[in-house]
Coordinates of C-alpha atoms and ligand atoms in Angstrom, one line a residue:
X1 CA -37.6 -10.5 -35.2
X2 CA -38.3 -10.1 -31.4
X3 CA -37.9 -12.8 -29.5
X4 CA -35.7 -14.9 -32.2
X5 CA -32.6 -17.1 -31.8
X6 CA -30.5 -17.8 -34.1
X7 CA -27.8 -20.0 -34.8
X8 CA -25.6 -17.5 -36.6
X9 CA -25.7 -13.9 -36.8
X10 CA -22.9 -12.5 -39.1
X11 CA -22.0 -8.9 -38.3
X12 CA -21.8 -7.3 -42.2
X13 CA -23.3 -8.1 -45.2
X14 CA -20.7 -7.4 -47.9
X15 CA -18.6 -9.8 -49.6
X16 CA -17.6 -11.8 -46.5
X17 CA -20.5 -11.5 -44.7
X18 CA -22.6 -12.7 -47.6
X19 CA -20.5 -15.7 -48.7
X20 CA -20.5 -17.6 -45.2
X21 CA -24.3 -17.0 -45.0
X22 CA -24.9 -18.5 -48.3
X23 CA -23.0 -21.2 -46.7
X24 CA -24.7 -21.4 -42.9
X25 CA -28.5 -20.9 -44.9
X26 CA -27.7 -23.7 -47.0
X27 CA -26.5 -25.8 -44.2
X28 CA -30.6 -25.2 -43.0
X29 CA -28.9 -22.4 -40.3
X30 CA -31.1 -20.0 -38.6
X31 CA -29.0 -17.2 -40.1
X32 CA -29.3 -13.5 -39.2
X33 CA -26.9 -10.9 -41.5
X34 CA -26.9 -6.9 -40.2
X35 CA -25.7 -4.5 -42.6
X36 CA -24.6 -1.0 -42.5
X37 CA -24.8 -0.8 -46.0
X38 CA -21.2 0.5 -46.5
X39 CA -19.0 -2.0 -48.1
X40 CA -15.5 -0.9 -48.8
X41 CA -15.4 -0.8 -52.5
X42 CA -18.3 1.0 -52.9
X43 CA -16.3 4.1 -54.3
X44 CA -15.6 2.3 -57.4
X45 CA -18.0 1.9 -60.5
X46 CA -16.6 -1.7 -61.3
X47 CA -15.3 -4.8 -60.0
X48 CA -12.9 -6.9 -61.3
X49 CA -10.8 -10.2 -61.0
X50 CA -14.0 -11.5 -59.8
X51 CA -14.2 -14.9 -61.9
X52 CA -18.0 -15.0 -63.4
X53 CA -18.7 -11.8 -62.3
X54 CA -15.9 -9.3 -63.9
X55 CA -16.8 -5.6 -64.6
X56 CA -20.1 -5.6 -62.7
X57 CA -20.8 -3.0 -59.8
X58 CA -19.9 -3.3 -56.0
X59 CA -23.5 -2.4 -55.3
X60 CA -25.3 -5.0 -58.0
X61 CA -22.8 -7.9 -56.9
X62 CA -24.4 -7.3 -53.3
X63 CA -28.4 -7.2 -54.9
X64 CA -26.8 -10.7 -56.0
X65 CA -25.9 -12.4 -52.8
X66 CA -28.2 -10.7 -51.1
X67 CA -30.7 -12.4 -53.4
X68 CA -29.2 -15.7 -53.3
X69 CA -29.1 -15.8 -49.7
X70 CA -32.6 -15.0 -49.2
X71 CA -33.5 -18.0 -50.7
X72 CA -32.5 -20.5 -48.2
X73 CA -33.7 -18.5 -45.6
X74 CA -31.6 -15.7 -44.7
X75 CA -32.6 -12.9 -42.9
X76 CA -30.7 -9.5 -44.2
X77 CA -31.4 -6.5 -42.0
X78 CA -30.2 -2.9 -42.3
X79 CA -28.2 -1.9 -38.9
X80 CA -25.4 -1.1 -37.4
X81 CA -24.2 -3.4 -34.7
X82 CA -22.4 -1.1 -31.4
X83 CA -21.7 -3.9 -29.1
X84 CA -21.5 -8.0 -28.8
X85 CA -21.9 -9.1 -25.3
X86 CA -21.1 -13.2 -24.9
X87 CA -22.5 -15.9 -22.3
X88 CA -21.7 -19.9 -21.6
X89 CA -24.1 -21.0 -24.4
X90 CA -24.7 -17.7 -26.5
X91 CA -23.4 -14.6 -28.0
X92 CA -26.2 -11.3 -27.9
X93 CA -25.5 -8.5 -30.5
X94 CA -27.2 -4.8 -30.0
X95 CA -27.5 -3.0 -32.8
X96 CA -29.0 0.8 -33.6
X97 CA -31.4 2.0 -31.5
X98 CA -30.8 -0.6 -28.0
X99 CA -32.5 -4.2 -30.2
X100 CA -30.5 -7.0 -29.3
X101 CA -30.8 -10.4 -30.4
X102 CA -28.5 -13.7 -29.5
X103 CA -27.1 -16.4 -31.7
X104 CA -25.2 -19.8 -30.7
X105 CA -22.4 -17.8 -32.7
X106 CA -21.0 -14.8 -34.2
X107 CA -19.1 -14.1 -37.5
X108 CA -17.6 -10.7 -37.8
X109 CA -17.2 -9.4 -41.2
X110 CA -17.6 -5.9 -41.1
X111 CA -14.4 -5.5 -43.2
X112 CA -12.2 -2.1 -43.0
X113 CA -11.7 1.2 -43.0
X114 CA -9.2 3.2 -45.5
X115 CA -7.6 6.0 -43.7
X116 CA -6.5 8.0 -46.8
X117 CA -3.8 11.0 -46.7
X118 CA -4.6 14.5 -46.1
X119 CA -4.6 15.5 -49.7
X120 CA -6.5 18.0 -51.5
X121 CA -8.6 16.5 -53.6
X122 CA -7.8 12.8 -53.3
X123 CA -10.7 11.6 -51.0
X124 CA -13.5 12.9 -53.2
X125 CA -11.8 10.9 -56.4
X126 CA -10.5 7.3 -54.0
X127 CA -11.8 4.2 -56.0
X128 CA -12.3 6.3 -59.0
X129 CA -9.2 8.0 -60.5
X130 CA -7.3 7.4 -56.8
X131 CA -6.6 3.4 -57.1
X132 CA -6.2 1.5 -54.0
X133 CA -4.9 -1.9 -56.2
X134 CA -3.7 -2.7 -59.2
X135 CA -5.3 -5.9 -59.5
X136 CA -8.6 -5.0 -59.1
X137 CA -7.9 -1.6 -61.6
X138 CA -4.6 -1.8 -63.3
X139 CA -5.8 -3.3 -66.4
X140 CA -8.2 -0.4 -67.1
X141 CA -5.1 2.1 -66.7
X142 CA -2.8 -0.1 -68.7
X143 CA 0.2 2.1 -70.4
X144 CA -1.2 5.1 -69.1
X145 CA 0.7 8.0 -67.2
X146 CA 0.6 5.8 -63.6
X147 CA 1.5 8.0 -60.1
X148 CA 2.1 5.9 -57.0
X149 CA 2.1 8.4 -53.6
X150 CA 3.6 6.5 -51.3
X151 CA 2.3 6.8 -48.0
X152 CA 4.6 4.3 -45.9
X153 CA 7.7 2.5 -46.2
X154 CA 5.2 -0.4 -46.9
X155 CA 4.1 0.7 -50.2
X156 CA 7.3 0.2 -51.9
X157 CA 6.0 -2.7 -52.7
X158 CA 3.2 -1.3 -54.1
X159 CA 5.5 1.3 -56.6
X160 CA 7.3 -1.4 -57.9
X161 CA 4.5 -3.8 -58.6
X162 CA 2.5 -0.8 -60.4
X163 CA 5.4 -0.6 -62.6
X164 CA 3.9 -4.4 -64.3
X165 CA 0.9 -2.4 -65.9
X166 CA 2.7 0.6 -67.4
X167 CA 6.0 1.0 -68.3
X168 CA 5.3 5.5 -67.6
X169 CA 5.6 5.4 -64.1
X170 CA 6.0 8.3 -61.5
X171 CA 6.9 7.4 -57.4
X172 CA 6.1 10.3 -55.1
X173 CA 8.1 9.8 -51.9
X174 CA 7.3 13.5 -50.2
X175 CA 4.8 12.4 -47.8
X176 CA 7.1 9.6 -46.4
X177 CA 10.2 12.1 -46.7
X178 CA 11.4 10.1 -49.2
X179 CA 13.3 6.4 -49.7
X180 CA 16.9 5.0 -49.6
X181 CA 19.1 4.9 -52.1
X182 CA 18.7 0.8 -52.4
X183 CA 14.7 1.0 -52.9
X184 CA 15.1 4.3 -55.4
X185 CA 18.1 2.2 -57.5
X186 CA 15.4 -0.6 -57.9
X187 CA 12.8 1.8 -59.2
X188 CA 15.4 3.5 -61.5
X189 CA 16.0 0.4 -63.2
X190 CA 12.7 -0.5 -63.8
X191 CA 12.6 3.2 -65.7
X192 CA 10.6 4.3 -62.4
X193 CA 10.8 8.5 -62.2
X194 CA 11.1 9.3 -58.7
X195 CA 10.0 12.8 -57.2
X196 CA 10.8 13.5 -54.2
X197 CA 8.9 16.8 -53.7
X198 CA 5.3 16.4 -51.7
X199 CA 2.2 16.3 -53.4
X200 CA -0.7 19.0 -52.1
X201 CA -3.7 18.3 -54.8
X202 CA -4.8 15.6 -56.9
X203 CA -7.0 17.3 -59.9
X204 CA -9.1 16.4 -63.2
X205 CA -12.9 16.1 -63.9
X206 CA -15.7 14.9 -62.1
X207 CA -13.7 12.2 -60.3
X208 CA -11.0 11.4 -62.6
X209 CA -7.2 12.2 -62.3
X210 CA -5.2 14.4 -64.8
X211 CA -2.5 15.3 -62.8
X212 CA -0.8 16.2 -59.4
X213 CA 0.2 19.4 -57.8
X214 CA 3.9 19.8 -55.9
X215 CA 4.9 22.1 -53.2
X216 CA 6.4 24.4 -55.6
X217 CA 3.3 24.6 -57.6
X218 CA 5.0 22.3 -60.7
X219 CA 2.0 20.0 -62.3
X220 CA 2.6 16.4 -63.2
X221 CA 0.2 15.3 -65.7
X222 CA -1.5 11.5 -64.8
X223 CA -3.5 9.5 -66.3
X224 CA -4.4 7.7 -62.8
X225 CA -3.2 7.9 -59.0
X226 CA -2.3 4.7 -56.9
X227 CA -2.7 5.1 -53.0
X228 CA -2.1 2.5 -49.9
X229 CA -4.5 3.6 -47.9
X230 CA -4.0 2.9 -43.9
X231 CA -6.3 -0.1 -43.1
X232 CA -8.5 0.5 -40.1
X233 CA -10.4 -2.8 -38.9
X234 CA -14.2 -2.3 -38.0
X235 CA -13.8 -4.2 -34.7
X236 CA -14.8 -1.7 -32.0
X237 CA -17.8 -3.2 -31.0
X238 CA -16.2 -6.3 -29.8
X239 CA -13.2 -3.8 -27.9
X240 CA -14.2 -5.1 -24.0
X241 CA -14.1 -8.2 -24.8
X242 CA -10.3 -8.1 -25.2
X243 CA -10.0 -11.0 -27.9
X244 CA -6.6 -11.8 -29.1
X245 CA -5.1 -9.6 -31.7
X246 CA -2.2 -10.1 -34.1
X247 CA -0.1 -6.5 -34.8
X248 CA 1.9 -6.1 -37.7
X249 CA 3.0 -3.4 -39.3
X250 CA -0.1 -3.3 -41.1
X251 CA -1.9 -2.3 -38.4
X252 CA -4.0 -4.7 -34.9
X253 CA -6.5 -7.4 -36.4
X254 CA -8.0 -9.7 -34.2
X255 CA -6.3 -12.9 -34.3
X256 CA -8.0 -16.1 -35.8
X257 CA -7.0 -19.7 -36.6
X258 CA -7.6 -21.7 -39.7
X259 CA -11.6 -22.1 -38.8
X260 CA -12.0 -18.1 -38.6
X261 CA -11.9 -18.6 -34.7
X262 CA -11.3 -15.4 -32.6
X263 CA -10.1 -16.1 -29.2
X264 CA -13.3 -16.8 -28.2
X265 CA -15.2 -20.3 -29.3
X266 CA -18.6 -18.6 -30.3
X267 CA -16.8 -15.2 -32.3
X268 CA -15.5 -16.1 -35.7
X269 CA -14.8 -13.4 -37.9
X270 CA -13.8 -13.0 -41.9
X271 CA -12.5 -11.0 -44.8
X272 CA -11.3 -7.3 -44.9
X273 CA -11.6 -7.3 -40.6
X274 CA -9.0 -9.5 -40.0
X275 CA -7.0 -9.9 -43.7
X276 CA -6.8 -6.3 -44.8
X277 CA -4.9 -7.7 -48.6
X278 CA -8.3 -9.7 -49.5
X279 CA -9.7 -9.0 -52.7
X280 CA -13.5 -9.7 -53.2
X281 CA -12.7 -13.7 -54.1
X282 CA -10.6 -14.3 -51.1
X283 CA -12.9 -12.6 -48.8
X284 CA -15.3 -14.8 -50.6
X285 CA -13.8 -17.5 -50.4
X286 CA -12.4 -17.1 -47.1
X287 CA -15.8 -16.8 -45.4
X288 CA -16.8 -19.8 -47.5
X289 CA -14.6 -21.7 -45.2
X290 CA -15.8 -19.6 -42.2
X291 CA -19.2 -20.5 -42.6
X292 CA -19.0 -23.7 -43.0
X293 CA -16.3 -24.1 -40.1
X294 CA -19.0 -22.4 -37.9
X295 CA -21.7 -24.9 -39.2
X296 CA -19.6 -28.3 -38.3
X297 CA -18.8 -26.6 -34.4
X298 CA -22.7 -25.9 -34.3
X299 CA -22.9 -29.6 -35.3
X300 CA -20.4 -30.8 -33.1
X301 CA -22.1 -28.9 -30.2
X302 CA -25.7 -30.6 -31.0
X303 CA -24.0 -34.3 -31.4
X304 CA -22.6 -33.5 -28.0
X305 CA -26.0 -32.3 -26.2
X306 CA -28.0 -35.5 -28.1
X307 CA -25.0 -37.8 -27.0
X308 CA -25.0 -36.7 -23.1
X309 CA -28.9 -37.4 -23.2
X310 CA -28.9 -40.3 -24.3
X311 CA -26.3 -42.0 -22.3
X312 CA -28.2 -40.7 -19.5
X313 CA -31.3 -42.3 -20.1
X314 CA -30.0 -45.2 -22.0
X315 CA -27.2 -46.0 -18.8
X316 CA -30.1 -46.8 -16.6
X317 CA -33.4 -49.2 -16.9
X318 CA -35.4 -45.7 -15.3
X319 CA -34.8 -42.0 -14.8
X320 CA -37.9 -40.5 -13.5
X321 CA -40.2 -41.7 -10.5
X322 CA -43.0 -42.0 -13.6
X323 CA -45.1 -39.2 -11.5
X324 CA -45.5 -36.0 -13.0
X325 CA -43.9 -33.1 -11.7
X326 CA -46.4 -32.2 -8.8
X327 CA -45.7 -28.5 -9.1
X328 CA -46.8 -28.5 -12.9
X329 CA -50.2 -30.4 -11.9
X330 CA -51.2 -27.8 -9.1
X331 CA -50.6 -25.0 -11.5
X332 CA -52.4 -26.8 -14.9
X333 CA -55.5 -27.9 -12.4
X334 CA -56.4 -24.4 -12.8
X335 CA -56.4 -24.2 -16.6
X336 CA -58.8 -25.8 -19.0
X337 CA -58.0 -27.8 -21.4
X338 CA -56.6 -28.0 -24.8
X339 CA -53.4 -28.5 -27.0
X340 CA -50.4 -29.2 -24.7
X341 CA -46.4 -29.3 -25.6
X342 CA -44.0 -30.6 -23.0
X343 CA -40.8 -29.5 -23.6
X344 CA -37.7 -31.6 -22.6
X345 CA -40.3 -34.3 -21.5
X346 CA -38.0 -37.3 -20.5
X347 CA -39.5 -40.3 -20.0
X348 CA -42.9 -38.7 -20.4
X349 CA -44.5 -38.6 -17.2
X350 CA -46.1 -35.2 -17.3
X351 CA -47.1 -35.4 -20.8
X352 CA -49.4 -38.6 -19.6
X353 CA -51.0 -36.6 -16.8
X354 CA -51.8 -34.1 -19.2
X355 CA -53.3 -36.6 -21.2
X356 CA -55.1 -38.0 -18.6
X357 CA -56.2 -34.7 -18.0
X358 CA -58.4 -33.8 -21.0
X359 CA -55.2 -32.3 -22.9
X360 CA -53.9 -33.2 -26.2
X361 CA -50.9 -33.3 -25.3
X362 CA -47.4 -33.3 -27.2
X363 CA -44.2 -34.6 -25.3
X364 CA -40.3 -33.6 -27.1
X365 CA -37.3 -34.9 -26.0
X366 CA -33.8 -35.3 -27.3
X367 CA -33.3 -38.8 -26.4
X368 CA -34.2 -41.8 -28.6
X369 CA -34.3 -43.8 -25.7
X370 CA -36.6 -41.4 -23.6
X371 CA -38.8 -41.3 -26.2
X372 CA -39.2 -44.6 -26.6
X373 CA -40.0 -45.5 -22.7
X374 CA -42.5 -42.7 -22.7
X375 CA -44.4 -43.9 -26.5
X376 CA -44.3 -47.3 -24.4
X377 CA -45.7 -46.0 -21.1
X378 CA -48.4 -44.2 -23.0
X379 CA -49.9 -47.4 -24.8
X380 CA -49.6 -49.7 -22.3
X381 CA -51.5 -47.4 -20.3
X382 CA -54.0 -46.7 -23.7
X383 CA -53.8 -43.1 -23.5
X384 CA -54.3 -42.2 -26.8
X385 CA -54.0 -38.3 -26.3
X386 CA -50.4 -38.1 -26.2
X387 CA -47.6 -38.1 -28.7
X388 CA -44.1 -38.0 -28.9
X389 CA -41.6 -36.5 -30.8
X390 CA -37.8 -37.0 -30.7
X391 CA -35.7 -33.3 -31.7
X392 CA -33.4 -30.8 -30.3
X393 CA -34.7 -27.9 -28.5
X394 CA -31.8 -26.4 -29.6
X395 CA -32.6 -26.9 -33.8
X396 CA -36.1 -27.9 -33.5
X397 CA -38.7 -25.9 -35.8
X398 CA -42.4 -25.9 -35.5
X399 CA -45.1 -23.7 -36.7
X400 CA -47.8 -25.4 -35.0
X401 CA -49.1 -23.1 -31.8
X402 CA -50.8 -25.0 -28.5
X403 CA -52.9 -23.6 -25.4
X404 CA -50.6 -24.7 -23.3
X405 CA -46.8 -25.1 -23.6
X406 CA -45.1 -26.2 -20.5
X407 CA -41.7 -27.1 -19.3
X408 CA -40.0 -28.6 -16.5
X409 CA -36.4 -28.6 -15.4
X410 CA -35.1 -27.6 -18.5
X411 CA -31.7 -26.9 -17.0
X412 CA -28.8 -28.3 -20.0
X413 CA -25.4 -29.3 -17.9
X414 CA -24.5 -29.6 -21.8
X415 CA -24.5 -26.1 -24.2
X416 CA -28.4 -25.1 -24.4
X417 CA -29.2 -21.8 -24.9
X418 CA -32.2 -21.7 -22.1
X419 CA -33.1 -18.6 -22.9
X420 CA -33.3 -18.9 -26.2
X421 CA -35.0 -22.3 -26.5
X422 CA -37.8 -20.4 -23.9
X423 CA -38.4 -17.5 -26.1
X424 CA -38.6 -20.2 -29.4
X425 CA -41.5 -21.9 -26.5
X426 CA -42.9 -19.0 -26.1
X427 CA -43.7 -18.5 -29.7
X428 CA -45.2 -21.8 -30.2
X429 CA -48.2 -20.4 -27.5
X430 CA -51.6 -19.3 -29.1
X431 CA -53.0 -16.1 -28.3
X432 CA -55.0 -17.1 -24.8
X433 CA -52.7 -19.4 -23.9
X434 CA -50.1 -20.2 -21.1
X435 CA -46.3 -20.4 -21.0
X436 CA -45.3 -22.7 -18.0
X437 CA -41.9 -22.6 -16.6
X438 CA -40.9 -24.9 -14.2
X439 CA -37.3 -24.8 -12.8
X440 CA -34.7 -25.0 -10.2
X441 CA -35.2 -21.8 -7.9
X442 CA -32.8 -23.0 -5.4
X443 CA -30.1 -26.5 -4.8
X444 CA -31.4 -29.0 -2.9
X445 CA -31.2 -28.6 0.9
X446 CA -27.9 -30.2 1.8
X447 CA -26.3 -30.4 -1.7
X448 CA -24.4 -27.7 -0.9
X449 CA -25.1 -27.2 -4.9
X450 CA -22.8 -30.5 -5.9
X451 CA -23.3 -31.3 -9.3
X452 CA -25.1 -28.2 -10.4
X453 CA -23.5 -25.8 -12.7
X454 CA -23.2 -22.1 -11.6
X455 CA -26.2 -20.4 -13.8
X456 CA -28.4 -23.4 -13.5
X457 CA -30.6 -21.7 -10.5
X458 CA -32.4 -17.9 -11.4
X459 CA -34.7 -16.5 -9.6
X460 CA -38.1 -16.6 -11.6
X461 CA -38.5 -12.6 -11.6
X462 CA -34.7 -12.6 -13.0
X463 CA -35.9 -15.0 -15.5
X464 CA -38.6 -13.1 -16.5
X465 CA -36.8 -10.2 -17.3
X466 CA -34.2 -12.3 -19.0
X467 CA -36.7 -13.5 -21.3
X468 CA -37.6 -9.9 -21.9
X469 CA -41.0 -10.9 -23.7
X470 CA -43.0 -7.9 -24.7
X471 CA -45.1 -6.3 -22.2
X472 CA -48.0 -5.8 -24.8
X473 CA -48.9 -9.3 -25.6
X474 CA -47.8 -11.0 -22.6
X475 CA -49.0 -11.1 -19.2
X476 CA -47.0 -12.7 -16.1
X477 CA -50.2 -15.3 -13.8
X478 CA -47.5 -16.3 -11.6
X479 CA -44.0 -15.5 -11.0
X480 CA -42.8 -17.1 -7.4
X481 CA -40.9 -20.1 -6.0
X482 CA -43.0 -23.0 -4.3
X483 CA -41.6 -25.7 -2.1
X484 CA -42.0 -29.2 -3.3
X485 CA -41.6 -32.7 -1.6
X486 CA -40.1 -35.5 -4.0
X487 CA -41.5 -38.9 -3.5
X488 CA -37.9 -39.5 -1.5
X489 CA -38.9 -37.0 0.8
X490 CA -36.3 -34.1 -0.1
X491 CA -37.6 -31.2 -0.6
X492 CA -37.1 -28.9 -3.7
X493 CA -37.9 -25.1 -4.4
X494 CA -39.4 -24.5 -7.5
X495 CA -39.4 -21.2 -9.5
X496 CA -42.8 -20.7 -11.2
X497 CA -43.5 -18.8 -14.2
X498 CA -46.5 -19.1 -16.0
X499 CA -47.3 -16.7 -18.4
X500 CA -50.4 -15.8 -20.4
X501 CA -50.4 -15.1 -24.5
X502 CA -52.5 -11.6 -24.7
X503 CA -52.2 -11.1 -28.4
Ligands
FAD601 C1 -12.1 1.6 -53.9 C2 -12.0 0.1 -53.8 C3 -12.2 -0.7 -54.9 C4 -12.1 -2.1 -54.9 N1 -12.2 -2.8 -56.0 C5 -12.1 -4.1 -55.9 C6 -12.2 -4.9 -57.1 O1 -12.4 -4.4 -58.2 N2 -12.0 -6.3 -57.0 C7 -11.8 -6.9 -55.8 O2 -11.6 -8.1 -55.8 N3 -11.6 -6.1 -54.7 C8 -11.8 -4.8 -54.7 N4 -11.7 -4.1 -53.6 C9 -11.5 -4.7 -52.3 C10 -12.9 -5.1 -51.7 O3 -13.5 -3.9 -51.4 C11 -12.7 -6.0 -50.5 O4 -12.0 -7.2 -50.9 C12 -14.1 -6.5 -50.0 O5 -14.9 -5.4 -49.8 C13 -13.9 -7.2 -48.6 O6 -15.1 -7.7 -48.2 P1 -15.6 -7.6 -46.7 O7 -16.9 -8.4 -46.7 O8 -14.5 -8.1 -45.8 O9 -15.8 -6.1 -46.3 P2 -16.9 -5.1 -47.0 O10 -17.2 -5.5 -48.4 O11 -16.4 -3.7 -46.7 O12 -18.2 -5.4 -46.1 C14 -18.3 -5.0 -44.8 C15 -19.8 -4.8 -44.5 O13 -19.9 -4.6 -43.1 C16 -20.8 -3.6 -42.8 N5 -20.5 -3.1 -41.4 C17 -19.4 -2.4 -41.0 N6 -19.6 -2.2 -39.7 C18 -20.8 -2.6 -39.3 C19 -21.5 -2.7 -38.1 N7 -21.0 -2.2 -36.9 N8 -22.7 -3.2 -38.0 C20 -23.2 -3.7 -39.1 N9 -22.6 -3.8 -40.3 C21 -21.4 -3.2 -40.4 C22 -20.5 -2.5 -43.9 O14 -21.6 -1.7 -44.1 C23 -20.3 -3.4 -45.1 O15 -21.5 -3.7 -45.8 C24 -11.8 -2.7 -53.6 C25 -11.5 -1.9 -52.5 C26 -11.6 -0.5 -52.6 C27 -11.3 0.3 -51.4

């Protein structure tokens, strides 16, 4: 995985987590999921009021997605994500040891965590014969000896809905120190028994519930235990980052529109996280929704990029002088010959050097129109070593490698992940060949910096360690800035990187 960008990496792989990447992998989404491997319900034996899938285990409905995800592509890895760190174009995620990897976007769905009360006996038998919902359990416990232990004022609600699945119902109100006379009257006439004494123990075989112990030692016999558990969101990792959050009296989620937006544009998140009452099909079906919303932003982003391209080479007859960038032929001189790919190669003026040159050389470029004035420069000058292709850095998938694989100015005033789209050009480098960076070291004299955005000029040993390209099978040729006179005579300083393919 080193080295790899993705669009999406979704921060839990259980219910949520796995619905919006079935959605993003089959929208043709570089989609990461890291799991922990602790989904909520994983106490319990069997799910249920899961349409098509009722009565099957936590842990085989997970093989399931899991499966069906992989097929369109999905990478699933085991991990446990500690911090989410965000920049203008990208979001980078470290998980265990230190890795870290970045995505155009984030989806949380690392779902909750149930604080349970401190009872003997009732943590060792939660999703078992201690029930967290009546939906997902009741049936199986229908018209059996029900208990409900209330453990705030908020699971009222939660003693009188029990009541639906059995008319033998018992409220215990001790650990709350018991309820008003209003709430008990509704419970009494329902035939709810209410005991106001505190449980201590929860007992019965190997997991099961028989009964409940009081204060004073007095045994109440049960058939099954209902508990609202407090519901702590797994969130921590995204605490500095002081998104929005919404407190209610179930507790601080992190706030989110209808698209699963978090206060930020590039952090979404999903199911149990921030919607503590979803049962598997609305966290399902939730991140559904998620995934896709975070698929059509992507979408919008890349329309946006392609679009400010295009009108900029389309606006005028001619962007580029037509000579290659004089920097790139002093360093490629040096080189011999072979496969070249010019990255972001405009109007194509370095890609015909190249040709020129004795390279078979590749030019790519996001702009129709660009592409077209450099397939027409190429054949009216007959080169016939060069080819074109139109795609966005940002999307565009290759598994061809080259000797050579340069690029020039790639500096986005539009989202591009520069970074990211490097380490993709890096990949695409056989081993013995040469990554060429080209860029912006410093404004031009006089410019004061007008019309360059803020992280558009890095020094080319920041950039190197930004691109954090492993030591063992990379070597760095060059890493220094070079001044360079433009054909109007205004001079530029170019950072250099040029880097060699070891293994
Ligand atoms: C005992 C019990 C039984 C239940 N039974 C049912 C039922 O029968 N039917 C039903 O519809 N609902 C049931 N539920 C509810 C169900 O568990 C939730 O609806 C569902 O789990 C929500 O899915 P989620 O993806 O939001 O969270 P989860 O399923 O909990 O998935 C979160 C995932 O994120 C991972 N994770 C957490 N932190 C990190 C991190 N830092 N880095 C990487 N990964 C991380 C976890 O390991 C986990 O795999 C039950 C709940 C409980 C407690």
């Amino acid at each position: 995985m080193e080295n790899t960008s993705w669009d999406t990496i979704i921060i839990g792989g259980g219910t949520a987590g796995l619905s919006a990447a079935l959605m993003l992998g089959r929208a043709r989404r570089r989609t990461l999921v890291i799991d922990s491997g602790t989904p909520r319900n994983r106490f319990a034996g069997h799910m249920h009021g899961v349409l098509g899938h009722d009565g099957i285990s936590p842990a085989e409905f997970i093989a399931r997605g899991r499966a069906e995800v992989a097929q369109y592509g999905v990478e699933v890895v085991s991990g446990e994500v500690s911090r989410v760190d965000t920049g203008e174009a990208s979001v980078t995620v470290t998980y265990d040891r230190g890795a870290s990897t970045t995505a155009r976007s984030v989806i949380i769905a690392t779902g909750l965590v149930d604080e349970l009360p401190d009872v003997a006996g009732l943590t060792e038998r939660w999703g078992k014969g201690v029930l967290h919902c009546p939906y997902c359990h009741g049936w199986e416990v229908r018209d059996g000896r029900l208990g409900v232990l209330l453990t705030s004022p908020l699971a009222l609600h939660q003693a009188e809905l029990v009541r639906q699945w059995s008319p033998t119902e018992t409220v215990f109100t001790g650990l709350i120190g018991g309820i008003d006379k209003a709430a008990a009257h509704r419970l009494r006439a329902r035939g709810v028994e209410i005991v106001d004494e505190r449980v201590v123990e929860v007992f019965g075989e190997s997991g099961s519930v028989s009964g409940v112990r009081l204060e004073s030692g007095t045994k109440v016999s049960l058939d099954a235990l209902f508990v609202g558990s407090t519901p702590r969101p797994i969130d921590s990792f995204v605490a500095h980052l002081g998104l929005s959050r919404t407190d209610s009296a179930v507790g601080s989620f992190l706030t989110t529109d209808a698209m699963g937006t978090t206060s930020h544009r590039r952090i979404f998140a999903a199911g149990n996280v921030v919607d503590p009452r979803a049962t598997v099909p609305m966290a399902m079906g939730a991140a559904a929704g998620v995934g896709a919303a975070v698929n059509a932003i992507l979408v919008q982003e890349d329309t946006e990029a392609a679009t400010f391209w295009e009108e900029r080479y389309a606006g005028s007859e001619r962007v580029w002088s037509g000579h290659p960038n004089s920097t790139m032929v002093d360093v490629v001189s040096d080189l011999n010959p072979g496969t070249a790919l010019d990255l972001g190669c405009g109007e194509g003026a370095d890609t015909v050097w190249l040709a020129q040159n004795g390279w078979d050389a590749t030019g790519l470029d996001i702009s129709p129109t660009a592409i077209a004035r450099a397939t027409t420069a190429t054949s009216s000058l007959g080169i016939d070593r060069a080819r074109f292709v139109l795609a966005d850095l940002s999307t565009w998938r290759s598994d061809q490698v080259f000797d050579l694989v340069t690029t020039s100015f790639l500096h986005s005033p539009v989202a591009l992940d520069r970074i990211a789209a490097l380490r993709q050009a890096a990949e695409r480098v056989a081993v013995g060949g040469h990554l060429l960076i080209v860029s912006h070291a410093a404004p031009p004299p006089g410019s004061g910096g007008a019309h360059h955005h803020a992280d558009m000029f890095v020094a080319p040993a920041d950039e190197v360690r930004m691109l954090a390209l492993d030591p063992a099978r990379w070597e760095a040729v060059l890493t220094e800035t070079r001044q360079r006179t433009t054909t109007t005579d205004v001079w530029h300083e170019d950072g250099v990187i040029l880097l060699r393919r070891l293994s």
